[in-house]
Amino acid sequence: MHLKIYRKITIILNTFKAVCIDISIFGLYLTSKGRLFFENKINNSENLSENSKLAVLGSKLMEHCTS
């Protein structure tokens, strides 16, 4: 009985870890995509604000998963 519950909890935790790793990779991608636009110094302010939002979102996702 206890073994079945333990296995279910382990499966749930492993699934959560896998999802979290995917989210942090996606966050890293968003952060790097946002940074690329800053490095290219695009003059279009609309693009800059949109990509800075991506960079912030990406770093928040990574923070959430690593803590």
PDB file of C-alpha atoms in Angstrom:
ATOM      1  CA  MET A   1       0.000   0.000   0.000  1.00  0.00           C
ATOM      2  CA  HIS A   2       2.651   2.504   1.049  1.00  0.00           C
ATOM      3  CA  LEU A   3       4.874   1.486  -1.862  1.00  0.00           C
ATOM      4  CA  LYS A   4       2.155   2.368  -4.402  1.00  0.00           C
ATOM      5  CA  ILE A   5       1.659   5.805  -2.843  1.00  0.00           C
ATOM      6  CA  TYR A   6       5.431   6.354  -2.743  1.00  0.00           C
ATOM      7  CA  ARG A   7       5.745   5.406  -6.428  1.00  0.00           C
ATOM      8  CA  LYS A   8       2.940   7.785  -7.407  1.00  0.00           C
ATOM      9  CA  ILE A   9       4.564  10.639  -5.486  1.00  0.00           C
ATOM     10  CA  THR A  10       7.939   9.864  -7.101  1.00  0.00           C
ATOM     11  CA  ILE A  11       6.392   9.873 -10.584  1.00  0.00           C
ATOM     12  CA  ILE A  12       4.668  13.202  -9.903  1.00  0.00           C
ATOM     13  CA  LEU A  13       7.906  14.743  -8.584  1.00  0.00           C
ATOM     14  CA  ASN A  14       9.931  13.479 -11.562  1.00  0.00           C
ATOM     15  CA  THR A  15       7.319  14.850 -13.955  1.00  0.00           C
ATOM     16  CA  PHE A  16       7.479  18.208 -12.195  1.00  0.00           C
ATOM     17  CA  LYS A  17      11.286  18.239 -12.462  1.00  0.00           C
ATOM     18  CA  ALA A  18      11.121  17.488 -16.190  1.00  0.00           C
ATOM     19  CA  VAL A  19       8.559  20.236 -16.774  1.00  0.00           C
ATOM     20  CA  CYS A  20      10.640  22.626 -14.708  1.00  0.00           C
ATOM     21  CA  ILE A  21      13.752  21.868 -16.747  1.00  0.00           C
ATOM     22  CA  ASP A  22      11.767  22.508 -19.948  1.00  0.00           C
ATOM     23  CA  ILE A  23      10.469  25.792 -18.537  1.00  0.00           C
ATOM     24  CA  SER A  24      13.954  26.932 -17.510  1.00  0.00           C
ATOM     25  CA  ILE A  25      15.353  26.078 -20.958  1.00  0.00           C
ATOM     26  CA  PHE A  26      12.495  28.060 -22.518  1.00  0.00           C
ATOM     27  CA  GLY A  27      13.237  30.890 -20.087  1.00  0.00           C
ATOM     28  CA  LEU A  28      16.882  30.827 -21.090  1.00  0.00           C
ATOM     29  CA  TYR A  29      15.822  30.967 -24.756  1.00  0.00           C
ATOM     30  CA  LEU A  30      13.547  33.961 -24.116  1.00  0.00           C
ATOM     31  CA  THR A  31      16.258  35.747 -22.145  1.00  0.00           C
ATOM     32  CA  SER A  32      18.854  35.209 -24.860  1.00  0.00           C
ATOM     33  CA  LYS A  33      16.370  36.267 -27.560  1.00  0.00           C
ATOM     34  CA  GLY A  34      15.660  39.469 -25.652  1.00  0.00           C
ATOM     35  CA  ARG A  35      19.376  40.116 -25.154  1.00  0.00           C
ATOM     36  CA  LEU A  36      20.139  39.589 -28.836  1.00  0.00           C
ATOM     37  CA  PHE A  37      17.913  42.502 -29.732  1.00  0.00           C
ATOM     38  CA  PHE A  38      19.623  44.707 -27.161  1.00  0.00           C
ATOM     39  CA  GLU A  39      23.014  43.793 -28.575  1.00  0.00           C
ATOM     40  CA  ASN A  40      21.865  44.642 -32.104  1.00  0.00           C
ATOM     41  CA  LYS A  41      20.693  48.038 -30.792  1.00  0.00           C
ATOM     42  CA  ILE A  42      17.486  48.157 -32.766  1.00  0.00           C
ATOM     43  CA  ASN A  43      16.187  51.731 -32.906  1.00  0.00           C
ATOM     44  CA  ASN A  44      12.553  50.712 -33.089  1.00  0.00           C
ATOM     45  CA  SER A  45      11.344  51.348 -29.546  1.00  0.00           C
ATOM     46  CA  GLU A  46       8.325  49.058 -29.977  1.00  0.00           C
ATOM     47  CA  ASN A  47      10.600  46.069 -30.678  1.00  0.00           C
ATOM     48  CA  LEU A  48      12.878  46.975 -27.784  1.00  0.00           C
ATOM     49  CA  SER A  49      10.076  47.108 -25.241  1.00  0.00           C
ATOM     50  CA  GLU A  50       8.613  43.832 -26.500  1.00  0.00           C
ATOM     51  CA  ASN A  51      11.956  42.060 -26.315  1.00  0.00           C
ATOM     52  CA  SER A  52      12.785  43.468 -22.896  1.00  0.00           C
ATOM     53  CA  LYS A  53       9.497  41.940 -21.726  1.00  0.00           C
ATOM     54  CA  LEU A  54      10.669  38.609 -23.180  1.00  0.00           C
ATOM     55  CA  ALA A  55      13.995  38.910 -21.373  1.00  0.00           C
ATOM     56  CA  VAL A  56      12.289  39.674 -18.052  1.00  0.00           C
ATOM     57  CA  LEU A  57       9.803  36.838 -18.506  1.00  0.00           C
ATOM     58  CA  GLY A  58      12.595  34.420 -19.362  1.00  0.00           C
ATOM     59  CA  SER A  59      14.651  35.332 -16.313  1.00  0.00           C
ATOM     60  CA  LYS A  60      11.592  35.067 -14.034  1.00  0.00           C
ATOM     61  CA  LEU A  61      10.824  31.585 -15.371  1.00  0.00           C
ATOM     62  CA  MET A  62      14.413  30.503 -14.721  1.00  0.00           C
ATOM     63  CA  GLU A  63      14.351  31.988 -11.199  1.00  0.00           C
ATOM     64  CA  HIS A  64      11.108  30.163 -10.413  1.00  0.00           C
ATOM     65  CA  CYS A  65      12.521  26.805 -11.444  1.00  0.00           C
ATOM     66  CA  THR A  66      15.933  27.092  -9.856  1.00  0.00           C
ATOM     67  CA  SER A  67      14.682  28.180  -6.426  1.00  0.00           C
TER      68      SER A  67
END
